[in-house]
Amino acid sequence: MVTTRSKERKLKKSDNVGSASWSNLSHDLLLLIIMQVGVFDFIAFSGVCRAWRSVALCNWNTFMGSKQPMRLSISARLNKKECYLEDHTRRKLETTIPHSSGRMCVGLTCGYLIFFGRKTRDFWLVNPLTRKELHFPGFPFVISHISTHVRGILVFSPSMSAWVFVVLTHRFSNGISFSIAGKQGKWSYISSISPIRDLHLFKGKIYTINTDNDLFELKLNPLPTLTLQRMENIPWSNFRYLGFISSGESLYAIDIFRDEFEAFELDLTEMQWVKTESALGEYAFFVSDFKCEAAIKPDTWAHPCTQYKMINYFGGGGRSTKSGRCIFSNMWYFPHNCLNDNGGDMGTGAVLNTLDE
């Protein structure tokens, strides 16, 4: 029997009956799928179509929070810089960083690489995964030596409806500067009586710690102020490199020098310093030369030492490798800190609530 063209069209149409588009798959099914993939595949998944992108953005924090730290390295070329991300399985992603010509990477905040212009003296923040960029104007204050000692914090201000970059240009600086992103941005400055060791965003508030181990809260609006937090049991040890590190609901002050490692929890409910050995056993402390550090509880991992074999690792202060686990790298990239900057959800702890007080 001869098949006519009209019959062929009818047959093709009937073959498609009951078939469903990939974009129409159940959101619950898509969520099960994406939770099994790696970070690189997740980013690719979010670019397939609008429906899949919506699912990815709605579950951004859940997905990123479940992933392990990645090593990060940047090429030293002046004209064109490549960024290399490597996960614990040794899988690598290479991407070119825009606006990096003539700039050096001086830090990392909320998934954004911080680049400083040698001649232009401006800051470009670039997210290597989402390619989102933020520009902050030429820095007007004197910087004696811009280096990896820059401590930068990126936060979103609901009152300003803008991203704010807060920066300590180097450790033991007596001043903190901040600016909003874009052409309208301008730098403001607040000084401290004592040199500042570090600053950190924790639960929507910015904290600083000085060379006397005093804790301050930094508020930017309506006028920038540093308010002393009266703490008990302040240690007067001769700390060398005291700095902040946080994990979920806990904020720590840690001091690492060679193979010596101390950690204190800053109990902001009881307003006291607590030296705790339990934290040393529960967490793996990922530390680096840059301000990209975190304390992570590896509940579902193999021992961190086996996951990061090629990275400098030590137990700290002669302790066993089951406690005080420090894992060093020149630079870490933490997926759980990578903000969903494509929608209203700014990520855990990224919204600075004190700006509206």
mmCIF file with all atom_site columns, C-alpha atoms in Angstrom, residues 131-325:
data_model
loop_
_atom_site.group_PDB
_atom_site.id
_atom_site.type_symbol
_atom_site.label_atom_id
_atom_site.label_alt_id
_atom_site.label_comp_id
_atom_site.label_asym_id
_atom_site.label_entity_id
_atom_site.label_seq_id
_atom_site.pdbx_PDB_ins_code
_atom_site.Cartn_x
_atom_site.Cartn_y
_atom_site.Cartn_z
_atom_site.occupancy
_atom_site.B_iso_or_equiv
_atom_site.pdbx_formal_charge
_atom_site.auth_seq_id
_atom_site.auth_comp_id
_atom_site.auth_asym_id
_atom_site.auth_atom_id
_atom_site.pdbx_PDB_model_num
ATOM 1   C CA . ARG A 1 131 ? 30.257 35.450 35.323 1.00 0.00 ? 131 ARG A CA 1
ATOM 2   C CA . LYS A 1 132 ? 28.528 38.178 37.318 1.00 0.00 ? 132 LYS A CA 1
ATOM 3   C CA . GLU A 1 133 ? 30.681 41.332 37.678 1.00 0.00 ? 133 GLU A CA 1
ATOM 4   C CA . LEU A 1 134 ? 30.637 44.263 40.071 1.00 0.00 ? 134 LEU A CA 1
ATOM 5   C CA . HIS A 1 135 ? 32.754 47.395 39.705 1.00 0.00 ? 135 HIS A CA 1
ATOM 6   C CA . PHE A 1 136 ? 33.844 49.740 42.476 1.00 0.00 ? 136 PHE A CA 1
ATOM 7   C CA . PRO A 1 137 ? 35.450 53.121 41.681 1.00 0.00 ? 137 PRO A CA 1
ATOM 8   C CA . GLY A 1 138 ? 39.080 54.193 42.003 1.00 0.00 ? 138 GLY A CA 1
ATOM 9   C CA . PHE A 1 139 ? 40.335 53.832 45.553 1.00 0.00 ? 139 PHE A CA 1
ATOM 10  C CA . PRO A 1 140 ? 41.191 57.333 46.875 1.00 0.00 ? 140 PRO A CA 1
ATOM 11  C CA . PHE A 1 141 ? 43.135 56.366 49.986 1.00 0.00 ? 141 PHE A CA 1
ATOM 12  C CA . VAL A 1 142 ? 46.812 55.541 50.257 1.00 0.00 ? 142 VAL A CA 1
ATOM 13  C CA . ILE A 1 143 ? 47.631 51.839 50.017 1.00 0.00 ? 143 ILE A CA 1
ATOM 14  C CA . SER A 1 144 ? 51.205 51.192 51.066 1.00 0.00 ? 144 SER A CA 1
ATOM 15  C CA . HIS A 1 145 ? 51.342 47.684 49.608 1.00 0.00 ? 145 HIS A CA 1
ATOM 16  C CA . ILE A 1 146 ? 48.354 46.014 47.984 1.00 0.00 ? 146 ILE A CA 1
ATOM 17  C CA . SER A 1 147 ? 48.780 42.296 48.479 1.00 0.00 ? 147 SER A CA 1
ATOM 18  C CA . THR A 1 148 ? 47.062 39.112 49.481 1.00 0.00 ? 148 THR A CA 1
ATOM 19  C CA . HIS A 1 149 ? 46.430 40.693 52.873 1.00 0.00 ? 149 HIS A CA 1
ATOM 20  C CA . VAL A 1 150 ? 43.307 42.472 51.575 1.00 0.00 ? 150 VAL A CA 1
ATOM 21  C CA . ARG A 1 151 ? 40.206 41.577 53.591 1.00 0.00 ? 151 ARG A CA 1
ATOM 22  C CA . GLY A 1 152 ? 37.071 42.307 51.560 1.00 0.00 ? 152 GLY A CA 1
ATOM 23  C CA . ILE A 1 153 ? 33.390 41.666 52.318 1.00 0.00 ? 153 ILE A CA 1
ATOM 24  C CA . LEU A 1 154 ? 30.582 41.908 49.759 1.00 0.00 ? 154 LEU A CA 1
ATOM 25  C CA . VAL A 1 155 ? 27.090 42.512 51.170 1.00 0.00 ? 155 VAL A CA 1
ATOM 26  C CA . PHE A 1 156 ? 23.736 43.626 49.833 1.00 0.00 ? 156 PHE A CA 1
ATOM 27  C CA . SER A 1 157 ? 22.118 46.675 51.426 1.00 0.00 ? 157 SER A CA 1
ATOM 28  C CA . PRO A 1 158 ? 18.303 46.638 51.330 1.00 0.00 ? 158 PRO A CA 1
ATOM 29  C CA . SER A 1 159 ? 18.188 50.303 52.332 1.00 0.00 ? 159 SER A CA 1
ATOM 30  C CA . MET A 1 160 ? 20.534 51.323 49.519 1.00 0.00 ? 160 MET A CA 1
ATOM 31  C CA . SER A 1 161 ? 19.237 48.670 47.077 1.00 0.00 ? 161 SER A CA 1
ATOM 32  C CA . ALA A 1 162 ? 22.866 48.125 46.136 1.00 0.00 ? 162 ALA A CA 1
ATOM 33  C CA . TRP A 1 163 ? 25.881 45.927 46.681 1.00 0.00 ? 163 TRP A CA 1
ATOM 34  C CA . VAL A 1 164 ? 28.384 47.286 49.201 1.00 0.00 ? 164 VAL A CA 1
ATOM 35  C CA . PHE A 1 165 ? 32.067 46.360 49.268 1.00 0.00 ? 165 PHE A CA 1
ATOM 36  C CA . VAL A 1 166 ? 33.771 46.732 52.660 1.00 0.00 ? 166 VAL A CA 1
ATOM 37  C CA . VAL A 1 167 ? 37.549 46.444 52.605 1.00 0.00 ? 167 VAL A CA 1
ATOM 38  C CA . LEU A 1 168 ? 40.475 46.327 54.999 1.00 0.00 ? 168 LEU A CA 1
ATOM 39  C CA . THR A 1 169 ? 43.414 46.966 52.678 1.00 0.00 ? 169 THR A CA 1
ATOM 40  C CA . HIS A 1 170 ? 45.865 45.016 54.791 1.00 0.00 ? 170 HIS A CA 1
ATOM 41  C CA . ARG A 1 171 ? 46.114 43.448 58.202 1.00 0.00 ? 171 ARG A CA 1
ATOM 42  C CA . PHE A 1 172 ? 46.967 45.839 61.018 1.00 0.00 ? 172 PHE A CA 1
ATOM 43  C CA . SER A 1 173 ? 45.428 48.737 59.134 1.00 0.00 ? 173 SER A CA 1
ATOM 44  C CA . ASN A 1 174 ? 43.798 51.466 61.208 1.00 0.00 ? 174 ASN A CA 1
ATOM 45  C CA . GLY A 1 175 ? 41.001 52.104 58.742 1.00 0.00 ? 175 GLY A CA 1
ATOM 46  C CA . ILE A 1 176 ? 38.115 50.410 56.930 1.00 0.00 ? 176 ILE A CA 1
ATOM 47  C CA . SER A 1 177 ? 36.703 51.674 53.618 1.00 0.00 ? 177 SER A CA 1
ATOM 48  C CA . PHE A 1 178 ? 33.423 50.912 51.849 1.00 0.00 ? 178 PHE A CA 1
ATOM 49  C CA . SER A 1 179 ? 31.615 51.829 48.632 1.00 0.00 ? 179 SER A CA 1
ATOM 50  C CA . ILE A 1 180 ? 28.515 50.862 46.661 1.00 0.00 ? 180 ILE A CA 1
ATOM 51  C CA . ALA A 1 181 ? 28.882 49.281 43.232 1.00 0.00 ? 181 ALA A CA 1
ATOM 52  C CA . GLY A 1 182 ? 28.510 51.199 39.977 1.00 0.00 ? 182 GLY A CA 1
ATOM 53  C CA . LYS A 1 183 ? 29.308 54.595 38.539 1.00 0.00 ? 183 LYS A CA 1
ATOM 54  C CA . GLN A 1 184 ? 27.604 56.403 41.407 1.00 0.00 ? 184 GLN A CA 1
ATOM 55  C CA . GLY A 1 185 ? 29.764 54.687 44.005 1.00 0.00 ? 185 GLY A CA 1
ATOM 56  C CA . LYS A 1 186 ? 32.099 56.664 46.228 1.00 0.00 ? 186 LYS A CA 1
ATOM 57  C CA . TRP A 1 187 ? 34.365 55.580 49.056 1.00 0.00 ? 187 TRP A CA 1
ATOM 58  C CA . SER A 1 188 ? 33.754 56.286 52.720 1.00 0.00 ? 188 SER A CA 1
ATOM 59  C CA . TYR A 1 189 ? 36.202 55.662 55.536 1.00 0.00 ? 189 TYR A CA 1
ATOM 60  C CA . ILE A 1 190 ? 36.145 54.890 59.250 1.00 0.00 ? 190 ILE A CA 1
ATOM 61  C CA . SER A 1 191 ? 39.235 54.800 61.450 1.00 0.00 ? 191 SER A CA 1
ATOM 62  C CA . SER A 1 192 ? 40.102 52.657 64.454 1.00 0.00 ? 192 SER A CA 1
ATOM 63  C CA . ILE A 1 193 ? 42.260 53.589 67.448 1.00 0.00 ? 193 ILE A CA 1
ATOM 64  C CA . SER A 1 194 ? 44.019 50.206 67.430 1.00 0.00 ? 194 SER A CA 1
ATOM 65  C CA . PRO A 1 195 ? 45.206 48.323 64.327 1.00 0.00 ? 195 PRO A CA 1
ATOM 66  C CA . ILE A 1 196 ? 42.634 45.872 62.973 1.00 0.00 ? 196 ILE A CA 1
ATOM 67  C CA . ARG A 1 197 ? 43.570 42.246 62.482 1.00 0.00 ? 197 ARG A CA 1
ATOM 68  C CA . ASP A 1 198 ? 40.511 41.078 60.541 1.00 0.00 ? 198 ASP A CA 1
ATOM 69  C CA . LEU A 1 199 ? 36.870 41.720 59.662 1.00 0.00 ? 199 LEU A CA 1
ATOM 70  C CA . HIS A 1 200 ? 34.102 39.221 58.986 1.00 0.00 ? 200 HIS A CA 1
ATOM 71  C CA . LEU A 1 201 ? 30.408 39.010 58.091 1.00 0.00 ? 201 LEU A CA 1
ATOM 72  C CA . PHE A 1 202 ? 28.447 36.781 60.462 1.00 0.00 ? 202 PHE A CA 1
ATOM 73  C CA . LYS A 1 203 ? 24.657 36.502 60.648 1.00 0.00 ? 203 LYS A CA 1
ATOM 74  C CA . GLY A 1 204 ? 24.149 39.779 58.832 1.00 0.00 ? 204 GLY A CA 1
ATOM 75  C CA . LYS A 1 205 ? 26.571 41.758 60.988 1.00 0.00 ? 205 LYS A CA 1
ATOM 76  C CA . ILE A 1 206 ? 30.149 42.870 60.364 1.00 0.00 ? 206 ILE A CA 1
ATOM 77  C CA . TYR A 1 207 ? 32.645 42.202 63.156 1.00 0.00 ? 207 TYR A CA 1
ATOM 78  C CA . THR A 1 208 ? 36.243 43.357 63.503 1.00 0.00 ? 208 THR A CA 1
ATOM 79  C CA . ILE A 1 209 ? 38.991 42.286 65.868 1.00 0.00 ? 209 ILE A CA 1
ATOM 80  C CA . ASN A 1 210 ? 41.991 44.454 66.764 1.00 0.00 ? 210 ASN A CA 1
ATOM 81  C CA . THR A 1 211 ? 45.487 43.821 68.072 1.00 0.00 ? 211 THR A CA 1
ATOM 82  C CA . ASP A 1 212 ? 44.193 43.937 71.677 1.00 0.00 ? 212 ASP A CA 1
ATOM 83  C CA . ASN A 1 213 ? 41.792 41.081 70.832 1.00 0.00 ? 213 ASN A CA 1
ATOM 84  C CA . ASP A 1 214 ? 38.832 43.438 71.278 1.00 0.00 ? 214 ASP A CA 1
ATOM 85  C CA . LEU A 1 215 ? 35.708 42.621 69.284 1.00 0.00 ? 215 LEU A CA 1
ATOM 86  C CA . PHE A 1 216 ? 33.790 45.427 67.543 1.00 0.00 ? 216 PHE A CA 1
ATOM 87  C CA . GLU A 1 217 ? 30.626 45.553 65.456 1.00 0.00 ? 217 GLU A CA 1
ATOM 88  C CA . LEU A 1 218 ? 30.861 47.744 62.369 1.00 0.00 ? 218 LEU A CA 1
ATOM 89  C CA . LYS A 1 219 ? 27.717 49.657 61.380 1.00 0.00 ? 219 LYS A CA 1
ATOM 90  C CA . LEU A 1 220 ? 27.668 51.636 58.157 1.00 0.00 ? 220 LEU A CA 1
ATOM 91  C CA . ASN A 1 221 ? 24.369 53.529 58.398 1.00 0.00 ? 221 ASN A CA 1
ATOM 92  C CA . PRO A 1 222 ? 23.378 56.226 59.139 1.00 0.00 ? 222 PRO A CA 1
ATOM 93  C CA . LEU A 1 223 ? 26.958 57.032 60.135 1.00 0.00 ? 223 LEU A CA 1
ATOM 94  C CA . PRO A 1 224 ? 29.816 54.511 60.141 1.00 0.00 ? 224 PRO A CA 1
ATOM 95  C CA . THR A 1 225 ? 30.601 53.431 63.698 1.00 0.00 ? 225 THR A CA 1
ATOM 96  C CA . LEU A 1 226 ? 32.675 50.784 65.476 1.00 0.00 ? 226 LEU A CA 1
ATOM 97  C CA . THR A 1 227 ? 30.904 49.595 68.637 1.00 0.00 ? 227 THR A CA 1
ATOM 98  C CA . LEU A 1 228 ? 32.882 47.658 71.240 1.00 0.00 ? 228 LEU A CA 1
ATOM 99  C CA . GLN A 1 229 ? 31.356 44.292 72.150 1.00 0.00 ? 229 GLN A CA 1
ATOM 100 C CA . ARG A 1 230 ? 32.080 43.730 75.830 1.00 0.00 ? 230 ARG A CA 1
ATOM 101 C CA . MET A 1 231 ? 33.258 40.141 76.011 1.00 0.00 ? 231 MET A CA 1
ATOM 102 C CA . GLU A 1 232 ? 34.368 37.984 78.946 1.00 0.00 ? 232 GLU A CA 1
ATOM 103 C CA . ASN A 1 233 ? 37.390 35.674 79.130 1.00 0.00 ? 233 ASN A CA 1
ATOM 104 C CA . ILE A 1 234 ? 39.319 37.596 76.485 1.00 0.00 ? 234 ILE A CA 1
ATOM 105 C CA . PRO A 1 235 ? 42.588 35.716 75.914 1.00 0.00 ? 235 PRO A CA 1
ATOM 106 C CA . TRP A 1 236 ? 45.742 37.779 76.158 1.00 0.00 ? 236 TRP A CA 1
ATOM 107 C CA . SER A 1 237 ? 47.905 35.267 74.341 1.00 0.00 ? 237 SER A CA 1
ATOM 108 C CA . ASN A 1 238 ? 50.587 36.499 72.000 1.00 0.00 ? 238 ASN A CA 1
ATOM 109 C CA . PHE A 1 239 ? 48.656 35.682 68.840 1.00 0.00 ? 239 PHE A CA 1
ATOM 110 C CA . ARG A 1 240 ? 50.531 36.000 65.576 1.00 0.00 ? 240 ARG A CA 1
ATOM 111 C CA . TYR A 1 241 ? 47.872 35.658 62.879 1.00 0.00 ? 241 TYR A CA 1
ATOM 112 C CA . LEU A 1 242 ? 44.556 35.845 64.698 1.00 0.00 ? 242 LEU A CA 1
ATOM 113 C CA . GLY A 1 243 ? 41.592 35.958 62.325 1.00 0.00 ? 243 GLY A CA 1
ATOM 114 C CA . PHE A 1 244 ? 37.932 35.031 61.954 1.00 0.00 ? 244 PHE A CA 1
ATOM 115 C CA . ILE A 1 245 ? 36.501 31.820 60.605 1.00 0.00 ? 245 ILE A CA 1
ATOM 116 C CA . SER A 1 246 ? 32.860 30.736 60.750 1.00 0.00 ? 246 SER A CA 1
ATOM 117 C CA . SER A 1 247 ? 30.719 27.658 60.316 1.00 0.00 ? 247 SER A CA 1
ATOM 118 C CA . GLY A 1 248 ? 26.935 27.914 60.258 1.00 0.00 ? 248 GLY A CA 1
ATOM 119 C CA . GLU A 1 249 ? 25.895 29.148 63.697 1.00 0.00 ? 249 GLU A CA 1
ATOM 120 C CA . SER A 1 250 ? 29.422 29.390 65.116 1.00 0.00 ? 250 SER A CA 1
ATOM 121 C CA . LEU A 1 251 ? 32.035 32.128 64.849 1.00 0.00 ? 251 LEU A CA 1
ATOM 122 C CA . TYR A 1 252 ? 35.648 31.352 65.732 1.00 0.00 ? 252 TYR A CA 1
ATOM 123 C CA . ALA A 1 253 ? 38.861 33.304 66.200 1.00 0.00 ? 253 ALA A CA 1
ATOM 124 C CA . ILE A 1 254 ? 41.785 31.152 65.113 1.00 0.00 ? 254 ILE A CA 1
ATOM 125 C CA . ASP A 1 255 ? 45.529 31.583 65.253 1.00 0.00 ? 255 ASP A CA 1
ATOM 126 C CA . ILE A 1 256 ? 47.721 29.458 63.008 1.00 0.00 ? 256 ILE A CA 1
ATOM 127 C CA . PHE A 1 257 ? 51.486 29.716 62.941 1.00 0.00 ? 257 PHE A CA 1
ATOM 128 C CA . ARG A 1 258 ? 53.597 26.934 61.433 1.00 0.00 ? 258 ARG A CA 1
ATOM 129 C CA . ASP A 1 259 ? 52.313 23.774 63.151 1.00 0.00 ? 259 ASP A CA 1
ATOM 130 C CA . GLU A 1 260 ? 50.626 25.576 66.047 1.00 0.00 ? 260 GLU A CA 1
ATOM 131 C CA . PHE A 1 261 ? 46.861 25.989 65.980 1.00 0.00 ? 261 PHE A CA 1
ATOM 132 C CA . GLU A 1 262 ? 44.464 27.569 68.481 1.00 0.00 ? 262 GLU A CA 1
ATOM 133 C CA . ALA A 1 263 ? 40.727 28.155 68.132 1.00 0.00 ? 263 ALA A CA 1
ATOM 134 C CA . PHE A 1 264 ? 38.294 30.111 70.314 1.00 0.00 ? 264 PHE A CA 1
ATOM 135 C CA . GLU A 1 265 ? 34.552 30.261 69.829 1.00 0.00 ? 265 GLU A CA 1
ATOM 136 C CA . LEU A 1 266 ? 33.047 33.734 70.146 1.00 0.00 ? 266 LEU A CA 1
ATOM 137 C CA . ASP A 1 267 ? 29.836 33.068 72.046 1.00 0.00 ? 267 ASP A CA 1
ATOM 138 C CA . LEU A 1 268 ? 27.772 36.133 71.152 1.00 0.00 ? 268 LEU A CA 1
ATOM 139 C CA . THR A 1 269 ? 24.838 34.978 73.292 1.00 0.00 ? 269 THR A CA 1
ATOM 140 C CA . GLU A 1 270 ? 26.836 34.820 76.522 1.00 0.00 ? 270 GLU A CA 1
ATOM 141 C CA . MET A 1 271 ? 29.300 37.434 75.210 1.00 0.00 ? 271 MET A CA 1
ATOM 142 C CA . GLN A 1 272 ? 32.432 35.480 76.027 1.00 0.00 ? 272 GLN A CA 1
ATOM 143 C CA . TRP A 1 273 ? 35.428 33.764 74.459 1.00 0.00 ? 273 TRP A CA 1
ATOM 144 C CA . VAL A 1 274 ? 35.366 29.991 74.828 1.00 0.00 ? 274 VAL A CA 1
ATOM 145 C CA . LYS A 1 275 ? 38.406 27.862 74.145 1.00 0.00 ? 275 LYS A CA 1
ATOM 146 C CA . THR A 1 276 ? 36.985 24.634 72.836 1.00 0.00 ? 276 THR A CA 1
ATOM 147 C CA . GLU A 1 277 ? 38.707 21.421 71.937 1.00 0.00 ? 277 GLU A CA 1
ATOM 148 C CA . SER A 1 278 ? 35.442 19.963 70.609 1.00 0.00 ? 278 SER A CA 1
ATOM 149 C CA . ALA A 1 279 ? 35.524 22.235 67.563 1.00 0.00 ? 279 ALA A CA 1
ATOM 150 C CA . LEU A 1 280 ? 38.970 20.918 66.700 1.00 0.00 ? 280 LEU A CA 1
ATOM 151 C CA . GLY A 1 281 ? 37.613 17.405 66.475 1.00 0.00 ? 281 GLY A CA 1
ATOM 152 C CA . GLU A 1 282 ? 34.319 18.161 64.733 1.00 0.00 ? 282 GLU A CA 1
ATOM 153 C CA . TYR A 1 283 ? 35.523 20.451 61.956 1.00 0.00 ? 283 TYR A CA 1
ATOM 154 C CA . ALA A 1 284 ? 38.006 20.537 59.150 1.00 0.00 ? 284 ALA A CA 1
ATOM 155 C CA . PHE A 1 285 ? 39.526 24.026 58.977 1.00 0.00 ? 285 PHE A CA 1
ATOM 156 C CA . PHE A 1 286 ? 40.203 25.108 55.398 1.00 0.00 ? 286 PHE A CA 1
ATOM 157 C CA . VAL A 1 287 ? 42.716 27.968 55.539 1.00 0.00 ? 287 VAL A CA 1
ATOM 158 C CA . SER A 1 288 ? 44.689 29.872 52.928 1.00 0.00 ? 288 SER A CA 1
ATOM 159 C CA . ASP A 1 289 ? 46.968 32.813 52.237 1.00 0.00 ? 289 ASP A CA 1
ATOM 160 C CA . PHE A 1 290 ? 43.931 34.714 50.969 1.00 0.00 ? 290 PHE A CA 1
ATOM 161 C CA . LYS A 1 291 ? 40.878 35.588 53.053 1.00 0.00 ? 291 LYS A CA 1
ATOM 162 C CA . CYS A 1 292 ? 38.961 32.526 51.859 1.00 0.00 ? 292 CYS A CA 1
ATOM 163 C CA . GLU A 1 293 ? 38.610 30.247 54.861 1.00 0.00 ? 293 GLU A CA 1
ATOM 164 C CA . ALA A 1 294 ? 35.881 28.189 56.502 1.00 0.00 ? 294 ALA A CA 1
ATOM 165 C CA . ALA A 1 295 ? 35.301 25.590 59.204 1.00 0.00 ? 295 ALA A CA 1
ATOM 166 C CA . ILE A 1 296 ? 33.301 22.724 57.729 1.00 0.00 ? 296 ILE A CA 1
ATOM 167 C CA . LYS A 1 297 ? 31.930 19.644 59.428 1.00 0.00 ? 297 LYS A CA 1
ATOM 168 C CA . PRO A 1 298 ? 32.635 16.745 57.032 1.00 0.00 ? 298 PRO A CA 1
ATOM 169 C CA . ASP A 1 299 ? 29.789 14.518 58.246 1.00 0.00 ? 299 ASP A CA 1
ATOM 170 C CA . THR A 1 300 ? 29.231 12.835 54.896 1.00 0.00 ? 300 THR A CA 1
ATOM 171 C CA . TRP A 1 301 ? 32.813 12.854 53.653 1.00 0.00 ? 301 TRP A CA 1
ATOM 172 C CA . ALA A 1 302 ? 35.663 10.483 53.842 1.00 0.00 ? 302 ALA A CA 1
ATOM 173 C CA . HIS A 1 303 ? 38.433 11.859 56.034 1.00 0.00 ? 303 HIS A CA 1
ATOM 174 C CA . PRO A 1 304 ? 39.468 15.246 54.568 1.00 0.00 ? 304 PRO A CA 1
ATOM 175 C CA . CYS A 1 305 ? 43.072 14.099 54.349 1.00 0.00 ? 305 CYS A CA 1
ATOM 176 C CA . THR A 1 306 ? 42.061 11.383 51.881 1.00 0.00 ? 306 THR A CA 1
ATOM 177 C CA . GLN A 1 307 ? 39.874 13.742 49.859 1.00 0.00 ? 307 GLN A CA 1
ATOM 178 C CA . TYR A 1 308 ? 42.604 16.353 49.378 1.00 0.00 ? 308 TYR A CA 1
ATOM 179 C CA . LYS A 1 309 ? 45.735 14.225 49.041 1.00 0.00 ? 309 LYS A CA 1
ATOM 180 C CA . MET A 1 310 ? 47.800 16.743 47.097 1.00 0.00 ? 310 MET A CA 1
ATOM 181 C CA . ILE A 1 311 ? 47.236 19.618 49.528 1.00 0.00 ? 311 ILE A CA 1
ATOM 182 C CA . ASN A 1 312 ? 49.375 20.542 52.511 1.00 0.00 ? 312 ASN A CA 1
ATOM 183 C CA . TYR A 1 313 ? 47.650 19.055 55.553 1.00 0.00 ? 313 TYR A CA 1
ATOM 184 C CA . PHE A 1 314 ? 48.452 18.877 59.224 1.00 0.00 ? 314 PHE A CA 1
ATOM 185 C CA . GLY A 1 315 ? 46.718 17.953 62.464 1.00 0.00 ? 315 GLY A CA 1
ATOM 186 C CA . GLY A 1 316 ? 47.895 21.086 64.249 1.00 0.00 ? 316 GLY A CA 1
ATOM 187 C CA . GLY A 1 317 ? 50.066 21.426 67.331 1.00 0.00 ? 317 GLY A CA 1
ATOM 188 C CA . GLY A 1 318 ? 51.152 17.805 67.335 1.00 0.00 ? 318 GLY A CA 1
ATOM 189 C CA . ARG A 1 319 ? 47.575 16.562 67.704 1.00 0.00 ? 319 ARG A CA 1
ATOM 190 C CA . SER A 1 320 ? 46.385 13.451 65.940 1.00 0.00 ? 320 SER A CA 1
ATOM 191 C CA . THR A 1 321 ? 44.957 13.810 62.436 1.00 0.00 ? 321 THR A CA 1
ATOM 192 C CA . LYS A 1 322 ? 41.497 13.191 63.903 1.00 0.00 ? 322 LYS A CA 1
ATOM 193 C CA . SER A 1 323 ? 41.486 16.549 65.673 1.00 0.00 ? 323 SER A CA 1
ATOM 194 C CA . GLY A 1 324 ? 42.485 20.060 64.722 1.00 0.00 ? 324 GLY A CA 1
ATOM 195 C CA . ARG A 1 325 ? 42.383 19.212 61.035 1.00 0.00 ? 325 ARG A CA 1
#
